PDB file of C-alpha atoms and ligand atoms in Angstrom:
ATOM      1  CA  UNK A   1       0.000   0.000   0.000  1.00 81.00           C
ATOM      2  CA  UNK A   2       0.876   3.999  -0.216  1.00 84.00           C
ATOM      3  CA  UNK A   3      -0.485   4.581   3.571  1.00 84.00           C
ATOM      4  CA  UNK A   4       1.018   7.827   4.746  1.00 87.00           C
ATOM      5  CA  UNK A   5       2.275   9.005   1.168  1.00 96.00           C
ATOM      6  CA  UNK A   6       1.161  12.342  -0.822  1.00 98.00           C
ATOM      7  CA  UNK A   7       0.806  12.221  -4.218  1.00 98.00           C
ATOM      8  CA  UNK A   8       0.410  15.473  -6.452  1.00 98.00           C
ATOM      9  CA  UNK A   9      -1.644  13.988  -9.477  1.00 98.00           C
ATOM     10  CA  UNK A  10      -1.582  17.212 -12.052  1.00 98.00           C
ATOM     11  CA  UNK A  11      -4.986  17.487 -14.368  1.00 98.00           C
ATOM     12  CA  UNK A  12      -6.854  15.245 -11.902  1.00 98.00           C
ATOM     13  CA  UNK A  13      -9.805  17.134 -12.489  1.00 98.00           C
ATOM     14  CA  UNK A  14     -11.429  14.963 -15.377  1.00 96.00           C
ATOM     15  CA  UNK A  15     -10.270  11.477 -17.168  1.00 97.00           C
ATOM     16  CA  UNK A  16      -6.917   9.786 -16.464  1.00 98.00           C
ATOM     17  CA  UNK A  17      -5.786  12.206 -13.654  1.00 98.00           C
ATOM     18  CA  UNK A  18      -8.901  11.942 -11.995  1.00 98.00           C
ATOM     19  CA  UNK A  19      -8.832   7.797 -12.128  1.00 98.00           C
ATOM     20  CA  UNK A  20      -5.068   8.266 -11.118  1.00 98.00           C
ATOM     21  CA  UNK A  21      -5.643  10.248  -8.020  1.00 98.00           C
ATOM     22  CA  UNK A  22      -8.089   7.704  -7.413  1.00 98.00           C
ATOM     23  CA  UNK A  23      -6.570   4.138  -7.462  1.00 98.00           C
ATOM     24  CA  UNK A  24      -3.426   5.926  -5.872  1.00 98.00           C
ATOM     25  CA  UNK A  25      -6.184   7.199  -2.848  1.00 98.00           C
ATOM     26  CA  UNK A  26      -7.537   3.547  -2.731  1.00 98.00           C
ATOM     27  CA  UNK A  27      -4.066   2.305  -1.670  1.00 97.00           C
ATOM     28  CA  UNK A  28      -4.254   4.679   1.219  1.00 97.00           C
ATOM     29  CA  UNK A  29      -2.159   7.288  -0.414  1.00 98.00           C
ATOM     30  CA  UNK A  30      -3.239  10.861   0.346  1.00 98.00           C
ATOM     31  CA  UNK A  31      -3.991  13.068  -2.750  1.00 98.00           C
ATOM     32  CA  UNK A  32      -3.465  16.718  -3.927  1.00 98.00           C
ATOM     33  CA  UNK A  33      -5.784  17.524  -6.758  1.00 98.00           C
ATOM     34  CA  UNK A  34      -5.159  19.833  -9.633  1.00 98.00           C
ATOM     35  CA  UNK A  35      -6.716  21.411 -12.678  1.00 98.00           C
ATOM     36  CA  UNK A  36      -9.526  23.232 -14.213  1.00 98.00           C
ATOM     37  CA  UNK A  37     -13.693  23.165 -13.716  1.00 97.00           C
ATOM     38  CA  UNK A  38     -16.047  23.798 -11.841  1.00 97.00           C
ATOM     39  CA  UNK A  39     -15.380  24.497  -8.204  1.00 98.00           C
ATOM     40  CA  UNK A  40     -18.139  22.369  -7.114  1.00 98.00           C
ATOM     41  CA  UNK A  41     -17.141  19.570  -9.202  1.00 98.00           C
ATOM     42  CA  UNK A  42     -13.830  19.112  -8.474  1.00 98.00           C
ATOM     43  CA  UNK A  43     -15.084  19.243  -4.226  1.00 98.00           C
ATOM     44  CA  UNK A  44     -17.292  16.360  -5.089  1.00 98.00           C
ATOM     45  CA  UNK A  45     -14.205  14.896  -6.613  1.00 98.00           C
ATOM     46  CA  UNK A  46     -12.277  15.398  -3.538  1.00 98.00           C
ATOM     47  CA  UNK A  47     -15.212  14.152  -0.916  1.00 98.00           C
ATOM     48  CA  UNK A  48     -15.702  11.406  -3.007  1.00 98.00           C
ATOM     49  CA  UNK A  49     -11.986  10.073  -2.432  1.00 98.00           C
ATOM     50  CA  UNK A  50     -11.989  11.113   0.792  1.00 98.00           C
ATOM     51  CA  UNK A  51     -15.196   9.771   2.181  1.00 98.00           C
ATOM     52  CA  UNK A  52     -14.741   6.167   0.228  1.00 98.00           C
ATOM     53  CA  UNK A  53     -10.679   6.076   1.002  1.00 98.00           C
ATOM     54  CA  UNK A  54     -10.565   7.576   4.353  1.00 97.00           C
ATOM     55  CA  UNK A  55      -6.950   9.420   3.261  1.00 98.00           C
ATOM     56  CA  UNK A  56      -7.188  13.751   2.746  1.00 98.00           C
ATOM     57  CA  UNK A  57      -7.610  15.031  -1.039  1.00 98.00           C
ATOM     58  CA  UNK A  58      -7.007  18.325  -0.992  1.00 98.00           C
ATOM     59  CA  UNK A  59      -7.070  20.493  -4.267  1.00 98.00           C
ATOM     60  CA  UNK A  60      -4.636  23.372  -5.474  1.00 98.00           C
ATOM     61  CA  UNK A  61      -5.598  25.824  -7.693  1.00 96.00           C
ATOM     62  CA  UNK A  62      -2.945  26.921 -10.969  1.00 97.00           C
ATOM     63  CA  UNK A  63      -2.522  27.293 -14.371  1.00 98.00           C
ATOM     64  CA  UNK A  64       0.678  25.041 -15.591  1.00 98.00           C
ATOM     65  CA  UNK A  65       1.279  27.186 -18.499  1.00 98.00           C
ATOM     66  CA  UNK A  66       2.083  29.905 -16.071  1.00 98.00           C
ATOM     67  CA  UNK A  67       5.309  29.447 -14.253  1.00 98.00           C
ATOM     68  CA  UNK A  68       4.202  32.246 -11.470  1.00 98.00           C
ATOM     69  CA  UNK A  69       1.255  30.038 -10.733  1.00 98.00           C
ATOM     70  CA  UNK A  70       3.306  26.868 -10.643  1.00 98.00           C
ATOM     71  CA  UNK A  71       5.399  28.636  -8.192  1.00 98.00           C
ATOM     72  CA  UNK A  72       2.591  29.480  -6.226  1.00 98.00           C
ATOM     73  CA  UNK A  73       1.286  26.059  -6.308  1.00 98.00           C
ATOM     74  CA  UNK A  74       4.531  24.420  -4.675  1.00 98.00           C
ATOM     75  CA  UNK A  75       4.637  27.013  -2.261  1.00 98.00           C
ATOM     76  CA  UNK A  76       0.915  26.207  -1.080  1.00 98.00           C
ATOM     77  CA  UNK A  77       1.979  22.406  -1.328  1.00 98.00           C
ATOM     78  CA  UNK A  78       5.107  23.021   0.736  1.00 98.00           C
ATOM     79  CA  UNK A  79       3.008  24.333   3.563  1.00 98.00           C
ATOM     80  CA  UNK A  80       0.491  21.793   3.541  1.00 97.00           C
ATOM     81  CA  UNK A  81       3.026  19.087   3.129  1.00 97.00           C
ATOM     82  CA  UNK A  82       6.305  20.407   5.086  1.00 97.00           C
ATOM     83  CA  UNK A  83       7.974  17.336   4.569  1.00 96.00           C
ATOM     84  CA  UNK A  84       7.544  17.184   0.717  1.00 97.00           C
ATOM     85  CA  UNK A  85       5.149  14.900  -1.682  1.00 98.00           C
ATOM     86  CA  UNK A  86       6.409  11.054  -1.991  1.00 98.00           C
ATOM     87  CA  UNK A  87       5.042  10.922  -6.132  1.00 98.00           C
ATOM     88  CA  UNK A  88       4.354  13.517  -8.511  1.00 98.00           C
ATOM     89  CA  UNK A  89       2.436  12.310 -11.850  1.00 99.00           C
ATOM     90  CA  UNK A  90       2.784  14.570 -14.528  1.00 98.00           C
ATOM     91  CA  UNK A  91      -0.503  13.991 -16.196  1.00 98.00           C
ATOM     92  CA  UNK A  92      -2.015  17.843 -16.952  1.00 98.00           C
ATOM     93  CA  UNK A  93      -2.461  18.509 -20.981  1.00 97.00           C
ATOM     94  CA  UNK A  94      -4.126  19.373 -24.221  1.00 95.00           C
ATOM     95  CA  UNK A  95      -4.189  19.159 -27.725  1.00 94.00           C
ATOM     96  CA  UNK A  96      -4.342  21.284 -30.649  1.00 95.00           C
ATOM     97  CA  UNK A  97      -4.819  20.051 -34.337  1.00 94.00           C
ATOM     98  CA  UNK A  98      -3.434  22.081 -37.023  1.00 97.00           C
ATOM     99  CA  UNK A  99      -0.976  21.855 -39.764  1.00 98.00           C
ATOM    100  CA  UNK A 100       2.446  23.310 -38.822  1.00 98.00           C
ATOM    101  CA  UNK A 101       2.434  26.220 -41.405  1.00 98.00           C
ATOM    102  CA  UNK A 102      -0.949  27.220 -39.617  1.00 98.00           C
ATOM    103  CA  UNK A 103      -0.302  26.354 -36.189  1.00 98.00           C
ATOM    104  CA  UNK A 104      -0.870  29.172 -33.649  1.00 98.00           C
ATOM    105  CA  UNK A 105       2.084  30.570 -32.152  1.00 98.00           C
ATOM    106  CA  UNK A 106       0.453  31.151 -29.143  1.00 98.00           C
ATOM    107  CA  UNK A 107      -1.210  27.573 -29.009  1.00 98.00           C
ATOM    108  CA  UNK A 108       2.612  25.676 -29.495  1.00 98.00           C
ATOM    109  CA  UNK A 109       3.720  28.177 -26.528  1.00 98.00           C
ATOM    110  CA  UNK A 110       0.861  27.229 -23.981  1.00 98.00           C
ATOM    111  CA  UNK A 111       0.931  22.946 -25.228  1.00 98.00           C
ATOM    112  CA  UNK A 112       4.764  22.840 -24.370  1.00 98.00           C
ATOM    113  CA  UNK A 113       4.382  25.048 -21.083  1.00 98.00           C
ATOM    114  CA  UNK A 114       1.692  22.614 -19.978  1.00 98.00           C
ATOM    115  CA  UNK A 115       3.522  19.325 -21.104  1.00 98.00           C
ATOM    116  CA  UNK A 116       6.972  19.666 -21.087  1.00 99.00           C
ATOM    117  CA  UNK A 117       7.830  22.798 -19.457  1.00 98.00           C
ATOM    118  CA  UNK A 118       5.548  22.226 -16.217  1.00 99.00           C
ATOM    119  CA  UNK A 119       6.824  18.309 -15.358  1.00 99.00           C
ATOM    120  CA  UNK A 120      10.344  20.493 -15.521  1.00 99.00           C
ATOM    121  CA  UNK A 121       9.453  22.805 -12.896  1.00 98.00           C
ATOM    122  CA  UNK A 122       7.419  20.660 -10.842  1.00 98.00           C
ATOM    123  CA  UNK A 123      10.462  17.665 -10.839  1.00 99.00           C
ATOM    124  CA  UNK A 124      13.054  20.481  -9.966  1.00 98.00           C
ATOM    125  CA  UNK A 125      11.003  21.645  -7.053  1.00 98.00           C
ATOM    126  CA  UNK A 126      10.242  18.165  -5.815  1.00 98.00           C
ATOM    127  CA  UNK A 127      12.547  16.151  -6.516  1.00 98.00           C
ATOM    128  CA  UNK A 128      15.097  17.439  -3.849  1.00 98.00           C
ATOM    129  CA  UNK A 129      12.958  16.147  -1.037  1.00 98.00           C
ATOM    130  CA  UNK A 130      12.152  13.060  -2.492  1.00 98.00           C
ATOM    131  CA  UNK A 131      15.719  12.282  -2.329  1.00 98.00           C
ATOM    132  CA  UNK A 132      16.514  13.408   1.500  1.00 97.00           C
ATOM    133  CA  UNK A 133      13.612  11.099   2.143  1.00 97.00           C
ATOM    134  CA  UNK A 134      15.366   8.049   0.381  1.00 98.00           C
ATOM    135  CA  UNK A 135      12.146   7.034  -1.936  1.00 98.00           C
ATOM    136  CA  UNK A 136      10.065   8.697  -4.710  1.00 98.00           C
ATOM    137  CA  UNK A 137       8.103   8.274  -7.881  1.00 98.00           C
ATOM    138  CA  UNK A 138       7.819  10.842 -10.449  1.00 99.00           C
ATOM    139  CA  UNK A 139       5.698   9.547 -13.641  1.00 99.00           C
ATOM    140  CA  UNK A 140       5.007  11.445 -16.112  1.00 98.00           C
ATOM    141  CA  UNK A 141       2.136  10.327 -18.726  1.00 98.00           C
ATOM    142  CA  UNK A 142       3.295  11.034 -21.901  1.00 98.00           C
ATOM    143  CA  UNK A 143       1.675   9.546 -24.996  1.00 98.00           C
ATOM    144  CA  UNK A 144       2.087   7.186 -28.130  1.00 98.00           C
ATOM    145  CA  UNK A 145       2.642  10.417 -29.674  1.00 98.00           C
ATOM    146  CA  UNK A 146       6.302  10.211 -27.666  1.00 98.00           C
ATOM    147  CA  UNK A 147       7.207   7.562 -29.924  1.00 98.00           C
ATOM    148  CA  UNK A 148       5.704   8.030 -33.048  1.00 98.00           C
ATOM    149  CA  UNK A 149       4.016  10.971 -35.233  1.00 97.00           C
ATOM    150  CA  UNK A 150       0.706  12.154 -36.314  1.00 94.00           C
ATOM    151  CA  UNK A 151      -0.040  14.758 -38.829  1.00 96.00           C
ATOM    152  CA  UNK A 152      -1.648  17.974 -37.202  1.00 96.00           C
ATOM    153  CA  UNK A 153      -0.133  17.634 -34.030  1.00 97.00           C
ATOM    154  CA  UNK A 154       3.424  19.370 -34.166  1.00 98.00           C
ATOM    155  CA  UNK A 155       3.001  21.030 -30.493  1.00 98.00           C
ATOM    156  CA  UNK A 156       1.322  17.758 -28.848  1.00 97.00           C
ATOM    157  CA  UNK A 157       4.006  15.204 -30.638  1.00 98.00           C
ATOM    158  CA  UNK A 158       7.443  17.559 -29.729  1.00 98.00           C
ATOM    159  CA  UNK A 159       6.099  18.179 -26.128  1.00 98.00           C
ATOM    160  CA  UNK A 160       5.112  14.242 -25.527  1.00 98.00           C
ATOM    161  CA  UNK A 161       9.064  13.386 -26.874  1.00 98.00           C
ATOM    162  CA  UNK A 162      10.715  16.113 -25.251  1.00 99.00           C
ATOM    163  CA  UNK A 163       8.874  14.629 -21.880  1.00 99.00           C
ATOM    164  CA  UNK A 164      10.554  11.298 -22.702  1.00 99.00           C
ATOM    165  CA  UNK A 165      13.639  12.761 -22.803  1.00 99.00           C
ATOM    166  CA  UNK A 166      13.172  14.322 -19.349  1.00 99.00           C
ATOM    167  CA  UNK A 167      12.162  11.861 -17.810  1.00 99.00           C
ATOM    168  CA  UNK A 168      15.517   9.777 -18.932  1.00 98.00           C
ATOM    169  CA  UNK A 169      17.812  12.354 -17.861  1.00 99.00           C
ATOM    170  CA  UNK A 170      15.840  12.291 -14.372  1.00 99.00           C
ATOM    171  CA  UNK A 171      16.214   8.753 -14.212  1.00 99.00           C
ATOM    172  CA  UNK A 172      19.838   9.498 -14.260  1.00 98.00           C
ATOM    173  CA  UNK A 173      20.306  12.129 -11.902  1.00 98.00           C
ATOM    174  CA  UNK A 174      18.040  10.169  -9.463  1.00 98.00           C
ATOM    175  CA  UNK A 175      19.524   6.690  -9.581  1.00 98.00           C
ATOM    176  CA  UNK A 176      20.949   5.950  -6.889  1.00 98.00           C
ATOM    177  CA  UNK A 177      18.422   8.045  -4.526  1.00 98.00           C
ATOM    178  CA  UNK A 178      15.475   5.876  -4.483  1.00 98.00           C
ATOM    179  CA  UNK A 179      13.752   8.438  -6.561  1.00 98.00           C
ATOM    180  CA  UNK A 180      12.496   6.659  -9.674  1.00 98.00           C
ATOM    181  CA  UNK A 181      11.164   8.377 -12.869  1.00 99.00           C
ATOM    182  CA  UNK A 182       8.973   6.606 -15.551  1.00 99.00           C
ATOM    183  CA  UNK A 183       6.850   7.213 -18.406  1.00 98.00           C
ATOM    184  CA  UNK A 184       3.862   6.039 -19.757  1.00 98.00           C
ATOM    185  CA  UNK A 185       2.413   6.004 -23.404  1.00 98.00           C
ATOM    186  CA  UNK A 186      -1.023   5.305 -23.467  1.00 98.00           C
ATOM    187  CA  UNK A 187      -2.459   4.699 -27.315  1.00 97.00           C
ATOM    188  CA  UNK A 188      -5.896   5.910 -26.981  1.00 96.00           C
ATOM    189  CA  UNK A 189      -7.875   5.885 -23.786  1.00 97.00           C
ATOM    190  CA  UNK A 190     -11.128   5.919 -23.368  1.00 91.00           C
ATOM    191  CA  UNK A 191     -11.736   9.915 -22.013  1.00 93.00           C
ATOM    192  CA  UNK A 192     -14.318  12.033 -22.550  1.00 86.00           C
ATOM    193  CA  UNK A 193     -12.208  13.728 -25.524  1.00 81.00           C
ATOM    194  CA  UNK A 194     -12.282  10.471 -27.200  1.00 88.00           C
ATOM    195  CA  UNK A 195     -15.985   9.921 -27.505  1.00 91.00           C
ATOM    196  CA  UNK A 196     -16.701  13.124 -28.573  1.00 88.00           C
ATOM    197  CA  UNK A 197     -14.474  12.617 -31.651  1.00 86.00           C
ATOM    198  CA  UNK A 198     -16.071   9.469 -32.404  1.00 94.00           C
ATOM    199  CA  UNK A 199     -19.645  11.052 -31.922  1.00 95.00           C
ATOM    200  CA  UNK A 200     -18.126  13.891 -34.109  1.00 92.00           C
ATOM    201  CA  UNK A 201     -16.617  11.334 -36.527  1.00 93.00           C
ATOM    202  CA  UNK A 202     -20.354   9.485 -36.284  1.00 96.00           C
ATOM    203  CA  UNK A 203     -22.045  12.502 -37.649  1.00 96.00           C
ATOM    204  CA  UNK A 204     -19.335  13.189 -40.474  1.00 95.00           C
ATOM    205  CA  UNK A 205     -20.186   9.671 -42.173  1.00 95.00           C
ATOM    206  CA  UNK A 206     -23.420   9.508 -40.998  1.00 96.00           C
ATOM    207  CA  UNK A 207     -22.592   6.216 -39.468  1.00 97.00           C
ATOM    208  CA  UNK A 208     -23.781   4.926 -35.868  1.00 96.00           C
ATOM    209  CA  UNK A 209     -21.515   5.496 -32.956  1.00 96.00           C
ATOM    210  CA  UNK A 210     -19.688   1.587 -32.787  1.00 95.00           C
ATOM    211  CA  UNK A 211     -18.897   2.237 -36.950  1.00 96.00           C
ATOM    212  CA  UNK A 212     -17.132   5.442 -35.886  1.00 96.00           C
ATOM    213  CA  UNK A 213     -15.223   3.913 -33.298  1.00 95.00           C
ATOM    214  CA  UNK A 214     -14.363   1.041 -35.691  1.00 95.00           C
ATOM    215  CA  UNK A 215     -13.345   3.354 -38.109  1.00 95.00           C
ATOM    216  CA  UNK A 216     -10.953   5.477 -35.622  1.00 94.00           C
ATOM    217  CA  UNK A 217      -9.374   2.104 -34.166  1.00 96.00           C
ATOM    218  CA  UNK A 218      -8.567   0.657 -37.151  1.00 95.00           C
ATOM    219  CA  UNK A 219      -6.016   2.978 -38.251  1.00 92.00           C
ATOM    220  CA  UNK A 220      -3.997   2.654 -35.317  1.00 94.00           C
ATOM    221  CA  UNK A 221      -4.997   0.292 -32.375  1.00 97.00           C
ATOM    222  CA  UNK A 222      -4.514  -3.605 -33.790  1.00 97.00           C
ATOM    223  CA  UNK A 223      -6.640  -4.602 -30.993  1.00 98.00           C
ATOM    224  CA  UNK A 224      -9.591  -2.639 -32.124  1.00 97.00           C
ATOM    225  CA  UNK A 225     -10.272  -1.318 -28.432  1.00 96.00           C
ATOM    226  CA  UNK A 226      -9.115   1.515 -26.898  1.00 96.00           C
ATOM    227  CA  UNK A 227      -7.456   1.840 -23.353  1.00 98.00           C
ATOM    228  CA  UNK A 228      -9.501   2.197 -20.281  1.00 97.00           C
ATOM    229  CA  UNK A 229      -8.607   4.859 -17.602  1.00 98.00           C
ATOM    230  CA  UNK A 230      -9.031   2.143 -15.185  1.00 98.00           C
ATOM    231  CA  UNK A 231      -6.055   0.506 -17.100  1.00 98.00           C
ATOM    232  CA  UNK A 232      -3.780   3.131 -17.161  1.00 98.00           C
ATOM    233  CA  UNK A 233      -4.302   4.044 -13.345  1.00 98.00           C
ATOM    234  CA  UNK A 234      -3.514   0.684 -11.925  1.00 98.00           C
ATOM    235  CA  UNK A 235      -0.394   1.061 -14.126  1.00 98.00           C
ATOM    236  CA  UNK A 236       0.676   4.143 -12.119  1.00 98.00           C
ATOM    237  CA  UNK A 237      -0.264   2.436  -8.895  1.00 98.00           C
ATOM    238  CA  UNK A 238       1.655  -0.403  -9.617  1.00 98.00           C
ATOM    239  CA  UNK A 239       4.846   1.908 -10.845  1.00 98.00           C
ATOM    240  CA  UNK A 240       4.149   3.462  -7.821  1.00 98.00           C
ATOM    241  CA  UNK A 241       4.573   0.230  -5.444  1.00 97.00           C
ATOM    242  CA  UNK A 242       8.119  -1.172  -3.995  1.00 95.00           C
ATOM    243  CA  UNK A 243       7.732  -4.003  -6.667  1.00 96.00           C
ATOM    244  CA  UNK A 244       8.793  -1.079  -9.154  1.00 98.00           C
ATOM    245  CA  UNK A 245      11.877  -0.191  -7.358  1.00 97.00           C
ATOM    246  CA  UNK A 246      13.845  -0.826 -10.528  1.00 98.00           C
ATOM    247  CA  UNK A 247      11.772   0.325 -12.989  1.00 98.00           C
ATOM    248  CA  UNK A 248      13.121   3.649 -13.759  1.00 98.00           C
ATOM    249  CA  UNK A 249      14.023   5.578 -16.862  1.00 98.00           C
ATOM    250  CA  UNK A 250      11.015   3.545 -18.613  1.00 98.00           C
ATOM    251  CA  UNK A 251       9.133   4.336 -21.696  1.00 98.00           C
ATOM    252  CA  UNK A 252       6.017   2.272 -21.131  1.00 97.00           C
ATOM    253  CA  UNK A 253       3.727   1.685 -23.883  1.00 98.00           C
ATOM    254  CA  UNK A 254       0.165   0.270 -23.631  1.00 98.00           C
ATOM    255  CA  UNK A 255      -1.445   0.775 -27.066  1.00 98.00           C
ATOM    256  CA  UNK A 256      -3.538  -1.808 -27.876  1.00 98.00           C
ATOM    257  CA  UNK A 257      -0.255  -2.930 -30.613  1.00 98.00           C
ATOM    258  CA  UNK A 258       0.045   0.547 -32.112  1.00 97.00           C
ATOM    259  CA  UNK A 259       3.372   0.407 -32.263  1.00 97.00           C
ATOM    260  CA  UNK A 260       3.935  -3.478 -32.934  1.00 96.00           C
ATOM    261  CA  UNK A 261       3.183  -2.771 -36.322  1.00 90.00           C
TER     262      UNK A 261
HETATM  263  P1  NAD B 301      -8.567  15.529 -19.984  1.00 73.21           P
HETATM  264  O1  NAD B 301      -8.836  16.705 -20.845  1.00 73.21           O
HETATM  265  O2  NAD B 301      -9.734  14.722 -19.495  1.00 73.21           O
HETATM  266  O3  NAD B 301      -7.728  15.981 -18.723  1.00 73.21           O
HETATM  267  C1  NAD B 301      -6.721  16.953 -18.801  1.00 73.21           C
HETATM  268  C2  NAD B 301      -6.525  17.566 -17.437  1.00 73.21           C
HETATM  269  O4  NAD B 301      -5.483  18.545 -17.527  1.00 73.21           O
HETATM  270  C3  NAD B 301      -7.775  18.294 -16.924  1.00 73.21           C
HETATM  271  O5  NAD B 301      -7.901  18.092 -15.529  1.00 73.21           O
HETATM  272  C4  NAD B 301      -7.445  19.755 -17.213  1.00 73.21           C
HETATM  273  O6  NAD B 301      -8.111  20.664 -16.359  1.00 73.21           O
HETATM  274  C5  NAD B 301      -5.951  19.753 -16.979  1.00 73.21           C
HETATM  275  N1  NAD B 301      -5.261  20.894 -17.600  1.00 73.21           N
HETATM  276  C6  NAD B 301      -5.244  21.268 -18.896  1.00 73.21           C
HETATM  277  N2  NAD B 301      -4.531  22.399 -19.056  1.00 73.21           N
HETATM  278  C7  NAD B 301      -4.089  22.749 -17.817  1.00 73.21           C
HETATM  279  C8  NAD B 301      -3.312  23.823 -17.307  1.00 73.21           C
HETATM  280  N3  NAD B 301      -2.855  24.809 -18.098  1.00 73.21           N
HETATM  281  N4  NAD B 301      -3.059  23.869 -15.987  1.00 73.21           N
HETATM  282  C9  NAD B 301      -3.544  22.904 -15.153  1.00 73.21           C
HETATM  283  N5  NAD B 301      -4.278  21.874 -15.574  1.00 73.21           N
HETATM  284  C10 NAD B 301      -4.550  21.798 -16.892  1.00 73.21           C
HETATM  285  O7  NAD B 301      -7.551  14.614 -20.801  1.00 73.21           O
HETATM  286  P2  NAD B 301      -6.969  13.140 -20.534  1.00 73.21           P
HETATM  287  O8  NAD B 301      -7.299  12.342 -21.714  1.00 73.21           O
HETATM  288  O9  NAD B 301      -7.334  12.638 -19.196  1.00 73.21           O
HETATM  289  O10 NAD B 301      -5.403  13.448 -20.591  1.00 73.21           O
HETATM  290  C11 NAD B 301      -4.533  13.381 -19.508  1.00 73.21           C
HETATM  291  C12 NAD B 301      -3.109  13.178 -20.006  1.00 73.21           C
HETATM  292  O11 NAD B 301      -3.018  11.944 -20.706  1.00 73.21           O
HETATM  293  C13 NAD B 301      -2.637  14.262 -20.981  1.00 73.21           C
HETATM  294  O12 NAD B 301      -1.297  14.589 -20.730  1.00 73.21           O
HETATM  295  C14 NAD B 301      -2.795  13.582 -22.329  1.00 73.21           C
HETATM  296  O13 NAD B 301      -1.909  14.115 -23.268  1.00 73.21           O
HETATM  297  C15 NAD B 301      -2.447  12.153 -21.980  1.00 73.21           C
HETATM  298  N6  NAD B 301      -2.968  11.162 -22.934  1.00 73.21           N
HETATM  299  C16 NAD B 301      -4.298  11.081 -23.224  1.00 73.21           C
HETATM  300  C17 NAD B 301      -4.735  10.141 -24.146  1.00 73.21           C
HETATM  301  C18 NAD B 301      -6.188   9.978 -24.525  1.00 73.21           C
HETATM  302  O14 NAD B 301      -6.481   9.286 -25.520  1.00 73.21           O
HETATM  303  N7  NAD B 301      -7.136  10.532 -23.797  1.00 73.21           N
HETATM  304  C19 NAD B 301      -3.805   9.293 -24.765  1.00 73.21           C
HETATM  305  C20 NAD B 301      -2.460   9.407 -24.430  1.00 73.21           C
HETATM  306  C21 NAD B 301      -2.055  10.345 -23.514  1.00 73.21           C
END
């Protein structure tokens, strides 16, 4: 179990954050939420966890793509949390779709703050404390698109491989500390985002919602299913437990055979 532990799960306000901070609450680790919506959403988020977990989920308000409002988030985390955070998971992000010669400047800016240049901060100001106490996790969820390409996606793709990197170089520096660092690369989960572009994909070819989905999988996922949240959380729980101590520096990849091919 994670009894006693803090995790900082980062875009654990909807989808794979949210069933992160989760699983990692049902193995008794405590849980600092993070991201955007409604306020009264994200406390029925946090009195869900703690009511069915019995451990304190606590929520801090900031914008990644802002590094004053990162800063202001470590420094609220610091005073809850004195003695530091045991696992960060780097999970906050977006997408844009554009061609490159098209994409918005602004748009590449705020998709690398948020994916690449926010898991920087946040492992710099963590990571020292995880090391004085002797044991840490930092995993960031990166993406298929860390390995391979699509079209339209310049900002998503070179943020999700420039995360990789990190997370090697981490690896590294953290070694012999106890600190490990991972990532993940789901293929495509099963979100919110994801069936509203097959509902949107439904309505383009007038097909029913299951030939849409076909139609999306087929492309790229050889197991014609896409990856459930559930699947991807008990992945970071399980990175997260001793029996991971030397897993680190990992590019994990669960995507249905995406990249087998
Ligand atoms: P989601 O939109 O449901 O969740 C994204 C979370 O990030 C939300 O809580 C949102 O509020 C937060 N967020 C966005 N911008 C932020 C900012 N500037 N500051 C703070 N929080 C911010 O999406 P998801 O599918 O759960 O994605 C989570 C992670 O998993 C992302 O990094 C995404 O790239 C990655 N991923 C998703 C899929 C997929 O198919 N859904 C596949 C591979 C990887």
């Amino acid at each position: 179990g994670l009894k006693t532990q803090v995790a900082l799960v980062t875009g654990s306000t909807s989808g794979i954050g949210q069933g992160v901070a989760e699983s990692l609450a049902s193995r008794g680790c405590n849980v600092i939420l993070n991201g955007f919506g409604d306020p009264n959403a994200i406390k029925t988020i946090q009195n869900d966890i703690e009511s069915k977990y019995n451990v304190e989920a606590d929520f801090v308000d900031g914008d990644l793509s802002k590094q004053e409002e990162i800063q202001k988030l470590c420094q609220q985390i610091d005073e809850l949390y004195p003695k530091g955070i045991d696992i960060l998971v780097n999970n906050a992000g977006l997408q844009h779709v554009s061609p490159v010669e098209e994409f918005p400047v602004e748009r590449w800016d705020l998709l690398i703050a948020v994916m690449l240049s926010a898991p920087f901060h946040l492992t710099r100001h963590f990571l020292p404390k995880m090391k004085t106490k002797g044991w840490g996790r930092i995993v960031n969820l990166a993406s298929i698109h860390g390995i391979v390409a699509s079209p339209n996606k310049a900002a998503y793709v070179s943020a999700k491989h420039g995360v990789l990197g990190l997370t090697k170089v981490v690896a590294l520096e953290a070694a012999t500390s106890g600190v490990t660092c991972n990532a993940l690369c789901p293929g495509f989960v099963e979100t919110e985002i994801f069936k509203k572009q097959i509902e949107a994909r439904a309505q383009q070819e007038g097909c029913s919602y299951n030939e849409a989905k076909r139609l999306i999988l087929q492309l790229v996922h050889p197991t014609m299913e896409p990856v459930g949240v559930d699947q991807v959380s008990e992945y970071v729980a399980f990175i997260c437990s001793r029996a991971a101590d030397q897993m680190t520096g990992s590019i994990m990849t669960m995507d249905g055979g995406w990249t087998a091919r």
